[in-house]
GROMACS .gro file of C-alpha atoms in nm:
model
  379
    1MET     CA    1  -1.368   2.519  -0.844
    2THR     CA    2  -1.348   2.432  -1.210
    3PHE     CA    3  -1.099   2.143  -1.193
    4GLY     CA    4  -1.086   2.058  -0.826
    5ARG     CA    5  -0.714   2.013  -0.768
    6PRO     CA    6  -0.391   2.169  -0.905
    7PHE     CA    7  -0.281   1.832  -1.036
    8GLN     CA    8  -0.584   1.811  -1.263
    9VAL     CA    9  -0.523   2.157  -1.408
   10ALA     CA   10  -0.159   2.084  -1.477
   11VAL     CA   11  -0.219   1.745  -1.635
   12VAL     CA   12  -0.499   1.869  -1.858
   13ALA     CA   13  -0.293   2.164  -1.977
   14VAL     CA   14   0.006   1.947  -2.063
   15ALA     CA   15  -0.212   1.687  -2.233
   16VAL     CA   16  -0.384   1.945  -2.451
   17VAL     CA   17  -0.052   2.079  -2.577
   18LEU     CA   18   0.105   1.740  -2.640
   19LEU     CA   19  -0.196   1.581  -2.802
   20ALA     CA   20  -0.264   1.880  -3.022
   21ALA     CA   21   0.092   1.858  -3.152
   22CYS     CA   22   0.113   1.480  -3.187
   23GLN     CA   23  -0.233   1.342  -3.261
   24SER     CA   24  -0.532   1.410  -3.479
   25PRO     CA   25  -0.778   1.125  -3.415
   26PRO     CA   26  -1.117   1.142  -3.584
   27VAL     CA   27  -1.390   1.341  -3.414
   28SER     CA   28  -1.741   1.197  -3.414
   29PRO     CA   29  -2.046   1.425  -3.440
   30GLN     CA   30  -2.272   1.447  -3.136
   31GLY     CA   31  -2.437   1.118  -3.058
   32ARG     CA   32  -2.281   0.932  -3.353
   33PRO     CA   33  -2.063   0.623  -3.321
   34SER     CA   34  -1.699   0.651  -3.421
   35ALA     CA   35  -1.406   0.414  -3.456
   36VAL     CA   36  -1.077   0.533  -3.310
   37SER     CA   37  -0.756   0.404  -3.468
   38VAL     CA   38  -0.463   0.364  -3.230
   39ASN     CA   39  -0.131   0.430  -3.405
   40SER     CA   40   0.179   0.238  -3.297
   41GLY     CA   41   0.486   0.306  -3.505
   42SER     CA   42   0.405   0.247  -3.870
   43SER     CA   43   0.122   0.002  -3.805
   44VAL     CA   44  -0.241   0.083  -3.733
   45GLN     CA   45  -0.402  -0.137  -3.471
   46LYS     CA   46  -0.760  -0.254  -3.473
   47GLN     CA   47  -1.036   0.000  -3.429
   48VAL     CA   48  -1.234   0.042  -3.110
   49ALA     CA   49  -1.608   0.095  -3.143
   50ARG     CA   50  -1.737   0.382  -2.936
   51THR     CA   51  -2.008   0.647  -2.917
   52GLY     CA   52  -1.909   1.003  -2.831
   53ILE     CA   53  -2.159   1.239  -2.669
   54ASP     CA   54  -2.090   1.612  -2.667
   55VAL     CA   55  -2.127   1.699  -2.298
   56PRO     CA   56  -1.883   1.974  -2.195
   57MET     CA   57  -1.711   1.891  -1.865
   58ALA     CA   58  -1.912   1.587  -1.761
   59TRP     CA   59  -1.815   1.576  -1.394
   60GLY     CA   60  -2.047   1.284  -1.332
   61GLY     CA   61  -2.353   1.097  -1.449
   62GLN     CA   62  -2.512   0.757  -1.487
   63LEU     CA   63  -2.642   0.546  -1.773
   64ARG     CA   64  -2.945   0.338  -1.676
   65CYS     CA   65  -3.068   0.053  -1.895
   66GLY     CA   66  -3.397  -0.127  -1.847
   67ALA     CA   67  -3.699  -0.263  -2.027
   68ALA     CA   68  -3.761   0.076  -2.186
   69GLY     CA   69  -3.405   0.104  -2.315
   70CYS     CA   70  -3.109   0.312  -2.198
   71ARG     CA   71  -3.105   0.671  -2.079
   72LEU     CA   72  -2.810   0.879  -1.971
   73VAL     CA   73  -2.827   1.157  -1.715
   74THR     CA   74  -2.519   1.373  -1.676
   75VAL     CA   75  -2.414   1.731  -1.602
   76GLU     CA   76  -2.246   2.010  -1.794
   77HIS     CA   77  -2.034   2.144  -1.510
   78GLU     CA   78  -1.937   2.486  -1.643
   79LYS     CA   79  -2.269   2.545  -1.818
   80SER     CA   80  -2.461   2.462  -1.498
   81THR     CA   81  -2.706   2.225  -1.665
   82VAL     CA   82  -2.839   1.873  -1.618
   83VAL     CA   83  -2.886   1.685  -1.945
   84LEU     CA   84  -3.080   1.376  -2.048
   85TYR     CA   85  -2.995   1.153  -2.345
   86GLU     CA   86  -3.151   0.844  -2.496
   87VAL     CA   87  -2.897   0.581  -2.603
   88GLN     CA   88  -3.015   0.332  -2.862
   89GLY     CA   89  -2.841   0.131  -3.130
   90ARG     CA   90  -2.502   0.281  -3.044
   91GLN     CA   91  -2.638   0.629  -3.103
   92ALA     CA   92  -2.732   0.898  -2.854
   93ARG     CA   93  -3.011   1.152  -2.886
   94LEU     CA   94  -3.050   1.459  -2.666
   95LEU     CA   95  -3.389   1.460  -2.492
   96ASP     CA   96  -3.364   1.757  -2.257
   97ARG     CA   97  -3.134   2.007  -2.091
   98GLN     CA   98  -3.232   2.195  -1.774
   99PRO     CA   99  -3.047   2.476  -1.593
  100VAL     CA  100  -2.947   2.449  -1.228
  101ALA     CA  101  -2.742   2.666  -0.995
  102TYR     CA  102  -2.368   2.715  -1.034
  103HIS     CA  103  -2.159   2.402  -1.093
  104PRO     CA  104  -2.350   2.073  -1.085
  105ASP     CA  105  -2.100   1.796  -1.009
  106GLY     CA  106  -2.287   1.469  -1.056
  107ALA     CA  107  -2.620   1.302  -1.124
  108ILE     CA  108  -2.769   0.957  -1.058
  109TRP     CA  109  -3.092   0.766  -1.114
  110LEU     CA  110  -3.317   0.664  -0.826
  111THR     CA  111  -3.576   0.491  -1.043
  112ASP     CA  112  -3.654   0.476  -1.415
  113ASP     CA  113  -3.809   0.822  -1.391
  114LEU     CA  114  -3.637   0.992  -1.095
  115VAL     CA  115  -3.302   1.170  -1.117
  116VAL     CA  116  -3.095   1.346  -0.848
  117ALA     CA  117  -2.822   1.600  -0.923
  118ALA     CA  118  -2.557   1.731  -0.682
  119VAL     CA  119  -2.531   2.109  -0.724
  120GLU     CA  120  -2.254   2.309  -0.559
  121GLY     CA  121  -2.394   2.661  -0.589
  122SER     CA  122  -2.733   2.590  -0.431
  123PHE     CA  123  -2.591   2.360  -0.159
  124SER     CA  124  -2.855   2.111  -0.264
  125LEU     CA  125  -2.962   1.786  -0.421
  126ASP     CA  126  -3.202   1.867  -0.704
  127VAL     CA  127  -3.462   1.598  -0.779
  128PHE     CA  128  -3.609   1.571  -1.129
  129ARG     CA  129  -3.886   1.354  -1.265
  130VAL     CA  130  -3.861   1.241  -1.627
  131VAL     CA  131  -4.195   1.301  -1.796
  132GLN     CA  132  -4.226   1.228  -2.168
  133GLY     CA  133  -3.854   1.269  -2.215
  134ARG     CA  134  -3.829   1.597  -2.025
  135LEU     CA  135  -3.668   1.677  -1.689
  136GLN     CA  136  -3.910   1.837  -1.445
  137LEU     CA  137  -3.770   1.973  -1.116
  138ILE     CA  138  -3.988   1.842  -0.834
  139ARG     CA  139  -3.775   1.903  -0.526
  140GLN     CA  140  -3.464   2.086  -0.413
  141ILE     CA  141  -3.320   1.935  -0.094
  142PRO     CA  142  -3.087   2.169   0.100
  143VAL     CA  143  -2.795   1.971   0.243
  144GLY     CA  144  -2.588   2.253   0.397
  145LEU     CA  145  -2.273   2.183   0.194
  146SER     CA  146  -2.153   2.208  -0.166
  147PRO     CA  147  -2.196   1.848  -0.282
  148ARG     CA  148  -1.931   1.694  -0.506
  149ASP     CA  149  -2.095   1.350  -0.515
  150VAL     CA  150  -2.434   1.195  -0.452
  151VAL     CA  151  -2.470   0.820  -0.399
  152LEU     CA  152  -2.778   0.602  -0.352
  153VAL     CA  153  -2.694   0.385  -0.050
  154GLN     CA  154  -3.029   0.220   0.028
  155ALA     CA  155  -3.367   0.191  -0.144
  156SER     CA  156  -3.673   0.014  -0.007
  157GLU     CA  157  -4.047   0.051  -0.075
  158GLY     CA  158  -4.020   0.397  -0.222
  159ARG     CA  159  -3.779   0.527   0.042
  160PHE     CA  160  -3.425   0.631  -0.050
  161ARG     CA  161  -3.118   0.695   0.162
  162LEU     CA  162  -2.873   0.921  -0.018
  163LEU     CA  163  -2.523   1.028   0.074
  164ALA     CA  164  -2.391   1.369  -0.035
  165THR     CA  165  -2.020   1.430   0.012
  166PRO     CA  166  -1.857   1.772  -0.013
  167TYR     CA  167  -1.633   1.936  -0.270
  168SER     CA  168  -1.427   2.051   0.027
  169GLY     CA  169  -1.475   2.028   0.403
  170LYS     CA  170  -1.521   1.740   0.647
  171GLU     CA  171  -1.899   1.710   0.676
  172VAL     CA  172  -2.116   1.472   0.476
  173ALA     CA  173  -2.496   1.475   0.453
  174TRP     CA  174  -2.724   1.173   0.487
  175VAL     CA  175  -3.062   1.230   0.324
  176GLU     CA  176  -3.378   1.029   0.381
  177TYR     CA  177  -3.606   1.099   0.085
  178VAL     CA  178  -3.957   0.971   0.013
  179PRO     CA  179  -4.086   1.117  -0.317
  180ASP     CA  180  -4.450   1.060  -0.223
  181GLN     CA  181  -4.400   1.220   0.119
  182PRO     CA  182  -4.176   1.524   0.067
  183GLU     CA  183  -4.251   1.644   0.420
  184ALA     CA  184  -4.075   1.331   0.550
  185THR     CA  185  -3.741   1.432   0.399
  186ARG     CA  186  -3.469   1.438   0.664
  187VAL     CA  187  -3.107   1.555   0.641
  188GLN     CA  188  -2.844   1.456   0.898
  189ARG     CA  189  -2.481   1.560   0.896
  190ALA     CA  190  -2.171   1.374   1.010
  191LYS     CA  191  -1.797   1.448   1.010
  192TRP     CA  192  -1.572   1.219   0.810
  193CYS     CA  193  -1.244   1.368   0.684
  194GLU     CA  194  -1.121   1.651   0.462
  195ALA     CA  195  -1.263   1.618   0.108
  196PRO     CA  196  -1.409   1.264   0.114
  197TRP     CA  197  -1.456   1.218  -0.260
  198HIS     CA  198  -1.633   0.950  -0.463
  199PRO     CA  199  -1.791   0.734  -0.188
  200VAL     CA  200  -1.890   0.379  -0.279
  201ARG     CA  201  -2.066   0.088  -0.110
  202VAL     CA  202  -1.859  -0.216  -0.017
  203GLN     CA  203  -1.971  -0.567   0.070
  204ARG     CA  204  -1.735  -0.608   0.365
  205ALA     CA  205  -1.428  -0.473   0.542
  206PRO     CA  206  -1.179  -0.638   0.780
  207GLY     CA  207  -1.380  -0.752   1.081
  208VAL     CA  208  -1.705  -0.610   0.937
  209PRO     CA  209  -1.880  -0.873   0.722
  210GLY     CA  210  -2.188  -0.654   0.681
  211GLY     CA  211  -2.013  -0.398   0.462
  212GLY     CA  212  -2.071  -0.024   0.449
  213VAL     CA  213  -1.943   0.284   0.264
  214VAL     CA  214  -1.587   0.397   0.191
  215ALA     CA  215  -1.443   0.721   0.051
  216ALA     CA  216  -1.099   0.851  -0.042
  217CYS     CA  217  -0.992   1.156   0.160
  218LEU     CA  218  -0.800   1.374  -0.083
  219ASP     CA  219  -0.646   1.603   0.176
  220GLU     CA  220  -0.570   1.351   0.452
  221LYS     CA  221  -0.398   1.069   0.262
  222ARG     CA  222  -0.635   0.805   0.397
  223VAL     CA  223  -0.946   0.605   0.314
  224VAL     CA  224  -1.237   0.605   0.559
  225PHE     CA  225  -1.517   0.357   0.624
  226VAL     CA  226  -1.857   0.363   0.793
  227PRO     CA  227  -2.034   0.032   0.862
  228GLU     CA  228  -2.375  -0.051   0.721
  229ASP     CA  229  -2.525  -0.092   1.068
  230ASN     CA  230  -2.416   0.255   1.182
  231LEU     CA  231  -2.403   0.480   0.879
  232LEU     CA  232  -2.459   0.792   1.088
  233GLY     CA  233  -2.168   0.712   1.316
  234ALA     CA  234  -1.814   0.843   1.298
  235ALA     CA  235  -1.603   0.738   1.003
  236ARG     CA  236  -1.309   0.515   1.091
  237THR     CA  237  -0.978   0.498   0.907
  238LEU     CA  238  -0.972   0.190   0.685
  239LEU     CA  239  -0.621   0.251   0.553
  240THR     CA  240  -0.359   0.524   0.545
  241VAL     CA  241  -0.143   0.560   0.238
  242PRO     CA  242   0.202   0.480   0.384
  243VAL     CA  243   0.408   0.727   0.182
  244ASP     CA  244   0.509   1.093   0.178
  245ALA     CA  245   0.269   1.386   0.157
  246GLN     CA  246   0.285   1.396  -0.223
  247ILE     CA  247   0.067   1.087  -0.262
  248VAL     CA  248  -0.308   1.159  -0.274
  249PRO     CA  249  -0.581   0.891  -0.276
  250ARG     CA  250  -0.843   1.010  -0.523
  251GLN     CA  251  -1.093   0.728  -0.575
  252THR     CA  252  -1.167   0.380  -0.440
  253ARG     CA  253  -1.370   0.099  -0.594
  254PRO     CA  254  -1.427  -0.262  -0.477
  255SER     CA  255  -1.372  -0.566  -0.698
  256PRO     CA  256  -1.690  -0.755  -0.796
  257SER     CA  257  -1.641  -1.021  -0.527
  258GLY     CA  258  -1.569  -0.756  -0.263
  259ARG     CA  259  -1.231  -0.909  -0.182
  260TRP     CA  260  -1.017  -0.614  -0.296
  261LEU     CA  261  -1.058  -0.240  -0.259
  262TYR     CA  262  -0.865  -0.066  -0.536
  263VAL     CA  263  -0.729   0.284  -0.468
  264ALA     CA  264  -0.635   0.530  -0.744
  265LEU     CA  265  -0.345   0.751  -0.638
  266GLU     CA  266  -0.330   1.097  -0.793
  267THR     CA  267   0.051   1.114  -0.798
  268GLY     CA  268   0.349   0.891  -0.737
  269GLY     CA  269   0.357   0.646  -1.028
  270ARG     CA  270   0.181   0.361  -0.850
  271ASN     CA  271  -0.157   0.260  -0.711
  272LEU     CA  272  -0.266   0.013  -0.446
  273ARG     CA  273  -0.523  -0.243  -0.348
  274PHE     CA  274  -0.639  -0.341  -0.001
  275ASN     CA  275  -0.757  -0.689   0.097
  276MET     CA  276  -1.100  -0.647   0.258
  277ASP     CA  277  -1.066  -0.980   0.439
  278SER     CA  278  -0.711  -0.973   0.577
  279GLY     CA  279  -0.618  -0.604   0.567
  280GLU     CA  280  -0.317  -0.673   0.343
  281LEU     CA  281  -0.205  -0.377   0.133
  282GLN     CA  282  -0.039  -0.431  -0.206
  283TRP     CA  283   0.135  -0.171  -0.421
  284ILE     CA  284   0.063  -0.184  -0.795
  285ALA     CA  285   0.313  -0.040  -1.041
  286ALA     CA  286   0.166   0.226  -1.271
  287PRO     CA  287   0.305   0.321  -1.613
  288LEU     CA  288   0.205   0.686  -1.566
  289LEU     CA  289   0.260   0.944  -1.292
  290GLY     CA  290  -0.096   0.981  -1.168
  291THR     CA  291  -0.432   0.802  -1.176
  292VAL     CA  292  -0.769   0.974  -1.136
  293SER     CA  293  -1.021   0.689  -1.129
  294VAL     CA  294  -1.044   0.312  -1.114
  295LEU     CA  295  -1.288   0.034  -1.202
  296PRO     CA  296  -1.214  -0.336  -1.133
  297LEU     CA  297  -1.357  -0.580  -1.390
  298THR     CA  298  -1.266  -0.887  -1.184
  299ASP     CA  299  -1.062  -0.942  -0.869
  300ASP     CA  300  -0.740  -0.929  -1.072
  301LEU     CA  301  -0.831  -0.729  -1.383
  302VAL     CA  302  -0.867  -0.355  -1.336
  303ILE     CA  303  -0.911  -0.038  -1.541
  304TRP     CA  304  -0.724   0.275  -1.434
  305ALA     CA  305  -0.784   0.620  -1.584
  306ALA     CA  306  -0.529   0.890  -1.645
  307ASP     CA  307  -0.548   1.196  -1.866
  308SER     CA  308  -0.646   1.106  -2.226
  309ARG     CA  309  -0.597   0.732  -2.177
  310LEU     CA  310  -0.708   0.427  -1.983
  311TYR     CA  311  -0.484   0.136  -1.897
  312LEU     CA  312  -0.604  -0.213  -1.810
  313GLN     CA  313  -0.388  -0.437  -1.592
  314ARG     CA  314  -0.393  -0.808  -1.521
  315LEU     CA  315  -0.245  -0.872  -1.178
  316GLY     CA  316  -0.085  -1.163  -0.998
  317ALA     CA  317  -0.176  -1.278  -0.649
  318ASP     CA  318   0.083  -1.043  -0.496
  319GLY     CA  319  -0.021  -0.739  -0.704
  320THR     CA  320   0.251  -0.786  -0.968
  321VAL     CA  321   0.146  -0.650  -1.308
  322LEU     CA  322   0.130  -0.941  -1.552
  323GLU     CA  323   0.009  -0.746  -1.856
  324THR     CA  324  -0.098  -0.393  -1.943
  325ARG     CA  325  -0.322  -0.280  -2.229
  326TRP     CA  326  -0.443   0.065  -2.335
  327LEU     CA  327  -0.746   0.254  -2.460
  328PRO     CA  328  -0.747   0.622  -2.563
  329VAL     CA  329  -1.014   0.857  -2.429
  330ASP     CA  330  -1.107   1.215  -2.502
  331GLY     CA  331  -1.008   1.383  -2.176
  332PHE     CA  332  -0.973   1.362  -1.800
  333ALA     CA  333  -1.167   1.043  -1.724
  334THR     CA  334  -1.281   1.095  -1.364
  335GLY     CA  335  -1.585   0.867  -1.390
  336LEU     CA  336  -1.608   0.506  -1.516
  337GLN     CA  337  -1.920   0.289  -1.533
  338LEU     CA  338  -1.985  -0.065  -1.658
  339VAL     CA  339  -2.316  -0.130  -1.835
  340ASP     CA  340  -2.439  -0.325  -2.137
  341ALA     CA  341  -2.530  -0.016  -2.338
  342ASP     CA  342  -2.605  -0.190  -2.669
  343ALA     CA  343  -2.782  -0.495  -2.522
  344ASP     CA  344  -2.548  -0.749  -2.684
  345GLY     CA  345  -2.474  -0.935  -2.362
  346VAL     CA  346  -2.125  -0.782  -2.326
  347GLN     CA  347  -2.036  -0.516  -2.071
  348ASP     CA  348  -1.948  -0.173  -2.213
  349LEU     CA  349  -1.763   0.115  -2.047
  350VAL     CA  350  -1.911   0.463  -2.001
  351VAL     CA  351  -1.640   0.728  -1.953
  352TYR     CA  352  -1.721   1.068  -1.800
  353ASN     CA  353  -1.451   1.319  -1.894
  354SER     CA  354  -1.458   1.601  -1.641
  355ALA     CA  355  -1.233   1.800  -1.876
  356ALA     CA  356  -1.245   1.699  -2.241
  357LEU     CA  357  -0.977   1.790  -2.490
  358PRO     CA  358  -1.065   2.058  -2.752
  359LYS     CA  359  -1.328   1.935  -2.998
  360LYS     CA  360  -1.359   1.606  -2.811
  361MET     CA  361  -1.642   1.432  -2.629
  362GLY     CA  362  -1.727   1.468  -2.261
  363VAL     CA  363  -1.900   1.129  -2.244
  364GLU     CA  364  -1.783   0.820  -2.432
  365ILE     CA  365  -1.929   0.471  -2.450
  366ILE     CA  366  -1.659   0.216  -2.535
  367TYR     CA  367  -1.811  -0.112  -2.649
  368GLY     CA  368  -1.682  -0.439  -2.512
  369PRO     CA  369  -1.524  -0.682  -2.480
  370LEU     CA  370  -1.288  -0.430  -2.319
  371TRP     CA  371  -0.972  -0.632  -2.255
  372GLU     CA  372  -0.980  -0.785  -2.603
  373GLN     CA  373  -1.019  -0.444  -2.767
  374ALA     CA  374  -0.747  -0.272  -2.565
  375GLN     CA  375  -0.404  -0.239  -2.723
  376PRO     CA  376  -0.060  -0.346  -2.596
  377GLN     CA  377   0.103  -0.009  -2.680
  378MET     CA  378   0.037   0.324  -2.511
  379PRO     CA  379  -0.164   0.556  -2.742
   0.00000   0.00000   0.00000
C-alpha cells in the first residue's frame, strides 16, 4: 500500500528518471528556506521563496498557526512515524518524532495541543497531546478499518466529531470523541462507496443549503455527498464522471464561496468543476495527463497538482482556461493547504509530497502571493 494506485507508481517512476536527467535544482537543508530558480530556455525567471522540510513520504498533515506561532504535524508514511515541527521565520525546527503502527496516512489538529493521526496498520485513530513540544499518545481509537484520511467535521464545547475514510473498502467511520471523557467515545460505521478518499466539508449542494461532506470515490467514478443534518445516513451520488472507465476522480475541494466543487481527475487530460447551486458540470482543460489534488483560491482561480509541478489556472464563466501559470514542487503533491505561515498577511501554500523525488523535500511551504510568483512556462 505504499503508493495507493498504479497511476501514482508509474508517474513517480517516470518523473524521477526524467527529472534526474534534465534538472538539478538546488536542494535546501532540513528546515532551511531555499529559492528555486525556474529555467525557461536561456532565461532564468524570478525565484520563488520556499521552505523545504525533510519528511519522507508525507502522505498528509496540517500546519496550524495561532497566538503561539505555527506548528506542523505530519506523518512519515514508510517510516511509520508522526512528526511535529515548529515553523518560525521561514524556518522549520523538528520538535518530536513518535512511532506508530504500520503506515500512518494523515494527521490533523483538533486544538492547539491535540493531534489525531490516521494509522492503517492498527486500524485506529491515534490521539496525541503536545506537552512541552513533545507528542504524548493519550488514546488509540479503534475504527475497524484502515484509515486513509481523518477529517474534523464538527467541534463544540470540547466534543469532536471525526470522520475516518478507508484506504480501500466502502465503509467509513464516524467518531464522537471527548478528550475529557474517554469513556464517551463512540464509533459508528456507514457504507459510502469504494475507496472514498479525501473527504471535505461543503457549505451547500444542489437542493441542500445546509451543506455536508463530499468525497471522491476512486473506484466508482463518482463523487458522493452526505448532508449535514444526516451525517450517519446513506451517501448519495452528487455527480458521476460522464466518461469512460479510465477517468478516476481523486480529490474534491470547494471554492471559498461554496459555489463550485472542483474535482481532480487522475487521468484523461482534463478536470471538472460542479456548480453547487445549479448542478451544472463544466470540463476544464488540463495541460498534463493526470491531476492528483486541487485547491481553489477563489471561485475562478484554482491550483492543481501533478507530479513534480503545480499549475494555477484562471477560468472564465464557462470553465474556459484564460491563463495558466506554474510552480515546481519536489514530488507527488497529494496534499495542499493554504495558511499564512510567515504571518505577513499573505496566504502561503503548504505542499505534502506523498512521494518526494530523490534528495528532495516531503513538505514544502511556498510563500505567497502565489499567482504573482508562478511562472508562465512549465518547469
